[in-house]
């Protein structure tokens, strides 16, 4: 009797395994839902290890099939964003399926699932890195995409699946390189603009442009811009100073979106070097005898950069990271004599 029962169990196991095995000719349309009865019976037959392996193999096939459906139209950044949504949505559904339906109340498949999820996640992240960094995308383009991936990754934590440390570790190298490249490009831009700086007040042309300008900078946190107005439309700041202000605030925001503990040194270094290059230009201009007539105007610009822009950035940095930036404080101290 026992032998006959074992034979029936083995036969049923083979049949169930065949139903769950993924083959090229099989449709995945039913997804995990269609696999539920087979998984349940295998578990009842004390074949939890086998059903777990088959469940995870099915998850892998579904994940790949879903990712293949993502269209590659447009820039790589758009594609990565769409692929990330598909990947994390499916991974979330698979985690819920495992915890609440396939293997509820047991830890039999939990460890294997974590190993599987880690492997799939590492494959996906390596793919994301190839897509994002092979084209040397700008930091402004990269940062919202990386931030979106990080946010989706964090959402898995509520399901007990913490993969953020893997993401941060994998992105550390490419993002450190991207920050260095951005720093170098921005310093080159600053050098070019500084070489063309005439140290003349900035003309806002008309009241409409003036109001638009004031609203833009007020929204960014620079609420004292009206104190630099003279007449209706003239600003006691140079065009170069205005361009640098926009550049630096944009850089700061990009850094915030990329921020992890591993990248803090590179972020602070980038912010320090870019600010330092602009202030070196101001310092050199004040020492230039040919610009003696513009000295008062240059000092006003220095005061704005140090005591308005840089102070704002220090406050934003502290608010975001919950501690003060030593590098921003350092660059302010180095050039405080300018104002």
Short mmCIF file of C-alpha atoms in Angstrom, two decimals:
data_model
loop_
_atom_site.label_atom_id
_atom_site.label_comp_id
_atom_site.label_asym_id
_atom_site.label_seq_id
_atom_site.Cartn_x
_atom_site.Cartn_y
_atom_site.Cartn_z
CA UNK A 1 0.00 0.00 0.00
CA UNK A 2 2.80 2.39 0.94
CA UNK A 3 4.67 1.64 -2.26
CA UNK A 4 1.56 2.21 -4.34
CA UNK A 5 0.94 5.52 -2.58
CA UNK A 6 4.52 6.64 -3.18
CA UNK A 7 4.17 5.75 -6.85
CA UNK A 8 1.03 7.84 -7.14
CA UNK A 9 2.73 10.75 -5.38
CA UNK A 10 5.69 10.50 -7.74
CA UNK A 11 3.42 10.37 -10.77
CA UNK A 12 1.42 13.36 -9.58
CA UNK A 13 4.62 15.24 -8.82
CA UNK A 14 5.89 14.64 -12.34
CA UNK A 15 2.59 15.87 -13.79
CA UNK A 16 2.57 18.99 -11.64
CA UNK A 17 6.21 19.71 -12.42
CA UNK A 18 5.47 19.44 -16.12
CA UNK A 19 2.60 21.90 -15.75
CA UNK A 20 4.78 24.42 -13.91
CA UNK A 21 7.91 24.11 -16.03
CA UNK A 22 8.46 26.98 -18.41
CA UNK A 23 9.02 26.01 -22.03
CA UNK A 24 9.23 28.14 -25.19
CA UNK A 25 5.90 26.87 -26.47
CA UNK A 26 4.05 27.64 -23.23
CA UNK A 27 2.13 30.86 -22.75
CA UNK A 28 2.80 32.95 -19.65
CA UNK A 29 -0.49 34.76 -19.96
CA UNK A 30 -1.94 33.27 -16.79
CA UNK A 31 1.11 34.31 -14.81
CA UNK A 32 1.50 33.30 -11.20
CA UNK A 33 -2.23 33.10 -10.68
CA UNK A 34 -2.55 30.09 -13.00
CA UNK A 35 0.27 28.35 -11.12
CA UNK A 36 -1.43 28.61 -7.73
CA UNK A 37 -3.28 25.25 -7.70
CA UNK A 38 -0.18 23.33 -8.80
CA UNK A 39 2.00 25.03 -6.18
CA UNK A 40 -0.61 24.33 -3.50
CA UNK A 41 -0.81 20.61 -4.33
CA UNK A 42 2.97 20.23 -4.40
CA UNK A 43 3.16 21.85 -0.98
CA UNK A 44 0.51 19.45 0.30
CA UNK A 45 2.62 16.58 -1.03
CA UNK A 46 5.55 17.85 1.08
CA UNK A 47 7.37 18.96 -2.06
CA UNK A 48 7.84 22.56 -0.92
CA UNK A 49 11.46 22.71 -2.06
CA UNK A 50 10.53 21.60 -5.57
CA UNK A 51 7.52 23.91 -5.75
CA UNK A 52 9.71 26.80 -4.59
CA UNK A 53 12.25 26.14 -7.36
CA UNK A 54 9.49 25.96 -9.95
CA UNK A 55 7.82 29.08 -8.58
CA UNK A 56 11.05 31.08 -8.82
CA UNK A 57 11.81 29.78 -12.32
CA UNK A 58 8.34 30.91 -13.37
CA UNK A 59 8.95 34.33 -11.77
CA UNK A 60 12.17 34.71 -13.76
CA UNK A 61 10.41 33.89 -17.02
CA UNK A 62 7.55 36.30 -16.32
CA UNK A 63 10.00 39.05 -15.37
CA UNK A 64 11.97 38.68 -18.58
CA UNK A 65 8.84 38.50 -20.70
CA UNK A 66 7.49 41.70 -19.14
CA UNK A 67 10.77 43.56 -19.61
CA UNK A 68 10.93 42.53 -23.27
CA UNK A 69 7.63 44.30 -23.83
CA UNK A 70 9.04 47.67 -22.80
CA UNK A 71 9.47 49.72 -25.95
CA UNK A 72 12.87 51.22 -26.67
CA UNK A 73 11.52 54.40 -28.25
CA UNK A 74 13.22 57.65 -27.35
CA UNK A 75 16.22 58.29 -25.08
CA UNK A 76 17.79 55.56 -22.97
CA UNK A 77 16.75 57.45 -19.83
CA UNK A 78 13.06 57.13 -20.72
CA UNK A 79 13.50 53.45 -21.48
CA UNK A 80 15.26 52.79 -18.16
CA UNK A 81 12.52 54.62 -16.29
CA UNK A 82 9.83 52.48 -17.94
CA UNK A 83 11.82 49.27 -17.46
CA UNK A 84 12.34 50.11 -13.78
CA UNK A 85 8.61 50.54 -13.27
CA UNK A 86 7.97 47.15 -14.87
CA UNK A 87 10.74 45.43 -12.91
CA UNK A 88 9.85 46.75 -9.47
CA UNK A 89 6.10 46.40 -9.96
CA UNK A 90 6.51 42.74 -10.92
CA UNK A 91 9.00 42.07 -8.14
CA UNK A 92 6.58 43.58 -5.65
CA UNK A 93 3.71 41.42 -6.94
CA UNK A 94 5.90 38.31 -6.83
CA UNK A 95 6.95 39.05 -3.27
CA UNK A 96 3.32 39.44 -2.22
CA UNK A 97 2.37 36.25 -4.08
CA UNK A 98 5.05 34.28 -2.28
CA UNK A 99 4.28 35.66 1.17
CA UNK A 100 0.49 35.58 1.07
CA UNK A 101 -0.53 32.93 -1.46
CA UNK A 102 2.14 30.45 -2.56
CA UNK A 103 3.90 29.95 0.78
CA UNK A 104 1.81 31.75 3.41
CA UNK A 105 2.90 31.67 7.02
CA UNK A 106 6.01 29.61 6.33
CA UNK A 107 9.64 30.42 5.81
CA UNK A 108 10.27 27.45 3.54
CA UNK A 109 10.82 29.51 0.41
CA UNK A 110 11.78 32.83 1.97
CA UNK A 111 15.55 32.33 1.96
CA UNK A 112 15.55 30.98 -1.59
CA UNK A 113 13.40 33.91 -2.70
CA UNK A 114 15.82 36.45 -1.23
CA UNK A 115 18.71 34.77 -3.07
CA UNK A 116 16.66 34.74 -6.28
CA UNK A 117 15.55 38.37 -5.90
CA UNK A 118 19.14 39.46 -5.23
CA UNK A 119 20.35 37.72 -8.37
CA UNK A 120 17.58 39.17 -10.53
CA UNK A 121 18.12 42.61 -9.04
CA UNK A 122 21.86 42.53 -9.70
CA UNK A 123 21.21 41.53 -13.30
CA UNK A 124 18.74 44.36 -13.72
CA UNK A 125 21.02 46.97 -12.12
CA UNK A 126 23.98 45.94 -14.27
CA UNK A 127 21.71 46.35 -17.28
CA UNK A 128 20.57 49.79 -16.06
CA UNK A 129 24.19 50.88 -15.61
CA UNK A 130 25.04 49.85 -19.17
CA UNK A 131 22.07 51.77 -20.55
CA UNK A 132 22.56 54.94 -18.49
CA UNK A 133 26.29 55.43 -18.40
CA UNK A 134 27.50 54.22 -21.77
CA UNK A 135 26.32 57.43 -23.45
CA UNK A 136 27.83 59.83 -20.87
CA UNK A 137 24.47 61.36 -20.03
CA UNK A 138 24.50 64.64 -18.14
CA UNK A 139 24.05 64.66 -14.39
CA UNK A 140 20.81 66.62 -14.81
CA UNK A 141 19.47 63.80 -16.98
CA UNK A 142 20.79 61.01 -14.79
CA UNK A 143 19.70 62.30 -11.40
CA UNK A 144 15.88 62.11 -11.80
CA UNK A 145 16.18 58.65 -13.34
CA UNK A 146 18.43 57.37 -10.53
CA UNK A 147 16.14 58.98 -7.96
CA UNK A 148 13.11 57.23 -9.47
CA UNK A 149 14.87 53.84 -9.41
CA UNK A 150 15.94 54.41 -5.79
CA UNK A 151 12.41 55.34 -4.73
CA UNK A 152 10.94 52.22 -6.34
CA UNK A 153 13.64 50.12 -4.69
CA UNK A 154 12.86 51.62 -1.27
CA UNK A 155 9.19 50.70 -1.64
CA UNK A 156 10.12 47.01 -1.50
CA UNK A 157 11.30 47.47 2.08
CA UNK A 158 7.70 47.48 3.28
CA UNK A 159 7.48 43.90 1.97
CA UNK A 160 10.62 42.88 3.83
CA UNK A 161 12.87 43.02 0.79
CA UNK A 162 15.71 45.51 1.31
CA UNK A 163 17.81 45.79 -1.84
CA UNK A 164 18.81 49.44 -1.57
CA UNK A 165 22.31 48.67 -0.32
CA UNK A 166 22.91 46.61 -3.47
CA UNK A 167 21.73 49.49 -5.65
CA UNK A 168 23.91 52.03 -3.86
CA UNK A 169 26.93 49.75 -4.04
CA UNK A 170 26.49 49.06 -7.75
CA UNK A 171 25.99 52.74 -8.62
CA UNK A 172 28.84 54.07 -6.48
CA UNK A 173 31.54 53.68 -9.14
CA UNK A 174 29.59 54.97 -12.17
CA UNK A 175 28.10 57.89 -10.24
CA UNK A 176 31.45 58.89 -8.74
CA UNK A 177 32.82 58.99 -12.27
CA UNK A 178 29.78 60.95 -13.48
CA UNK A 179 30.22 63.51 -10.69
CA UNK A 180 33.88 63.96 -11.58
CA UNK A 181 33.05 64.40 -15.26
CA UNK A 182 30.33 66.90 -14.36
CA UNK A 183 32.71 68.81 -12.11
CA UNK A 184 35.28 69.04 -14.91
CA UNK A 185 32.70 70.11 -17.51
CA UNK A 186 31.24 72.78 -15.24
CA UNK A 187 34.64 74.20 -14.35
CA UNK A 188 35.43 74.43 -18.07
CA UNK A 189 32.13 76.24 -18.60
CA UNK A 190 32.91 78.62 -15.74
CA UNK A 191 36.36 79.37 -17.14
CA UNK A 192 34.88 80.21 -20.54
CA UNK A 193 32.18 82.46 -19.10
CA UNK A 194 34.63 84.18 -16.79
CA UNK A 195 36.95 84.96 -19.69
CA UNK A 196 34.04 86.83 -21.30
CA UNK A 197 32.84 88.55 -18.11
CA UNK A 198 32.52 92.33 -18.60
CA UNK A 199 31.41 93.04 -15.02
CA UNK A 200 28.42 95.08 -16.11
CA UNK A 201 24.94 95.23 -14.51
CA UNK A 202 22.42 92.78 -15.88
CA UNK A 203 19.58 94.24 -17.95
CA UNK A 204 16.21 92.54 -17.45
CA UNK A 205 14.83 94.53 -20.42
CA UNK A 206 11.26 95.08 -19.19
CA UNK A 207 9.02 94.73 -16.17
CA UNK A 208 7.55 91.45 -17.37
CA UNK A 209 11.00 89.87 -17.62
CA UNK A 210 11.93 91.43 -14.28
CA UNK A 211 8.92 89.93 -12.50
CA UNK A 212 9.55 86.54 -14.11
CA UNK A 213 13.19 86.68 -13.02
CA UNK A 214 12.33 87.64 -9.43
CA UNK A 215 9.73 84.87 -9.22
CA UNK A 216 12.23 82.30 -10.49
CA UNK A 217 14.88 83.19 -7.94
CA UNK A 218 12.39 83.61 -5.11
CA UNK A 219 11.12 80.09 -5.76
CA UNK A 220 14.71 78.86 -5.61
CA UNK A 221 15.08 80.44 -2.16
CA UNK A 222 16.81 83.70 -3.07
CA UNK A 223 14.17 86.07 -1.77
CA UNK A 224 16.37 89.18 -1.49
CA UNK A 225 16.88 89.75 -5.21
CA UNK A 226 14.80 92.93 -5.15
CA UNK A 227 17.55 94.57 -3.09
CA UNK A 228 19.86 94.23 -6.09
CA UNK A 229 17.46 96.05 -8.43
CA UNK A 230 18.27 99.53 -9.60
CA UNK A 231 15.71 101.40 -11.61
CA UNK A 232 12.98 99.31 -13.18
CA UNK A 233 14.96 96.66 -14.98
CA UNK A 234 18.64 96.79 -14.04
CA UNK A 235 20.26 94.36 -11.63
CA UNK A 236 23.45 95.14 -9.73
CA UNK A 237 24.77 91.70 -10.59
CA UNK A 238 26.62 90.59 -13.71
CA UNK A 239 25.25 88.22 -16.32
CA UNK A 240 28.01 85.79 -15.38
CA UNK A 241 26.91 85.82 -11.73
CA UNK A 242 23.31 85.10 -12.73
CA UNK A 243 24.35 82.24 -15.01
CA UNK A 244 26.54 80.77 -12.28
CA UNK A 245 23.71 81.01 -9.74
CA UNK A 246 21.41 78.99 -12.00
CA UNK A 247 24.18 76.49 -12.73
CA UNK A 248 25.06 75.98 -9.08
CA UNK A 249 21.50 75.61 -7.81
CA UNK A 250 20.83 73.06 -10.54
CA UNK A 251 23.98 71.15 -9.60
CA UNK A 252 22.98 71.16 -5.93
CA UNK A 253 19.55 69.75 -6.73
CA UNK A 254 21.07 67.02 -8.92
CA UNK A 255 23.42 66.07 -6.10
CA UNK A 256 20.51 65.80 -3.68
CA UNK A 257 18.75 63.34 -5.97
CA UNK A 258 21.86 61.16 -6.21
CA UNK A 259 22.83 61.39 -2.56
CA UNK A 260 23.90 58.28 -0.68
CA UNK A 261 26.39 57.95 2.15
CA UNK A 262 28.91 56.42 -0.27
CA UNK A 263 28.72 59.44 -2.58
CA UNK A 264 28.87 62.22 0.00
CA UNK A 265 32.60 62.81 -0.39
CA UNK A 266 32.31 63.10 -4.19
CA UNK A 267 29.24 65.34 -3.90
CA UNK A 268 30.91 67.73 -1.46
CA UNK A 269 34.09 67.77 -3.52
CA UNK A 270 32.13 68.62 -6.68
CA UNK A 271 30.24 71.44 -4.96
CA UNK A 272 33.45 72.78 -3.46
CA UNK A 273 35.50 72.79 -6.66
CA UNK A 274 32.78 74.38 -8.80
CA UNK A 275 32.19 77.17 -6.27
CA UNK A 276 35.93 77.64 -5.81
CA UNK A 277 36.46 78.25 -9.53
CA UNK A 278 33.83 80.99 -9.64
CA UNK A 279 35.22 82.71 -6.56
CA UNK A 280 38.75 82.52 -7.92
CA UNK A 281 37.51 84.51 -10.90
CA UNK A 282 36.04 87.13 -8.57
CA UNK A 283 39.28 87.27 -6.60
CA UNK A 284 41.36 87.67 -9.76
CA UNK A 285 39.05 90.43 -11.00
CA UNK A 286 39.44 92.38 -7.76
CA UNK A 287 43.22 92.15 -8.12
CA UNK A 288 43.09 93.31 -11.74
CA UNK A 289 44.10 96.99 -11.96
CA UNK A 290 42.29 97.30 -15.29
CA UNK A 291 39.01 96.65 -13.45
CA UNK A 292 39.58 99.27 -10.75
CA UNK A 293 36.51 101.25 -11.84
CA UNK A 294 34.31 98.16 -11.45
CA UNK A 295 35.68 97.23 -8.02
CA UNK A 296 32.58 98.24 -6.06
CA UNK A 297 30.36 96.32 -8.47
CA UNK A 298 32.59 93.23 -8.26
CA UNK A 299 32.44 93.35 -4.45
CA UNK A 300 28.63 93.43 -4.64
CA UNK A 301 28.72 90.30 -6.78
CA UNK A 302 31.12 88.62 -4.36
CA UNK A 303 28.83 89.49 -1.46
CA UNK A 304 25.86 87.99 -3.31
CA UNK A 305 27.69 84.74 -4.11
CA UNK A 306 29.13 84.29 -0.61
CA UNK A 307 26.37 85.59 1.63
CA UNK A 308 23.27 84.84 -0.41
CA UNK A 309 23.87 81.99 -2.84
CA UNK A 310 26.42 80.03 -0.80
CA UNK A 311 24.54 80.58 2.46
CA UNK A 312 21.35 79.32 0.82
CA UNK A 313 23.19 76.23 -0.46
CA UNK A 314 24.65 75.57 2.99
CA UNK A 315 21.17 75.71 4.50
CA UNK A 316 19.71 73.47 1.80
CA UNK A 317 22.54 70.99 2.29
CA UNK A 318 22.01 70.86 6.05
CA UNK A 319 18.26 70.52 5.62
CA UNK A 320 18.69 67.61 3.19
CA UNK A 321 21.45 65.69 4.95
CA UNK A 322 20.81 66.77 8.55
CA UNK A 323 24.39 67.96 9.02
CA UNK A 324 26.49 70.88 7.83
CA UNK A 325 28.76 70.67 4.81
CA UNK A 326 32.39 71.09 5.82
CA UNK A 327 33.46 71.74 2.25
CA UNK A 328 30.94 74.52 1.66
CA UNK A 329 31.96 76.10 4.96
CA UNK A 330 35.58 75.77 3.90
CA UNK A 331 35.15 77.52 0.56
CA UNK A 332 33.21 80.34 2.24
CA UNK A 333 35.99 80.83 4.77
CA UNK A 334 38.67 80.80 2.06
CA UNK A 335 37.01 83.63 0.12
CA UNK A 336 35.18 85.58 2.83
CA UNK A 337 37.67 88.43 2.40
CA UNK A 338 36.17 89.18 -1.03
CA UNK A 339 32.97 90.56 0.47
#
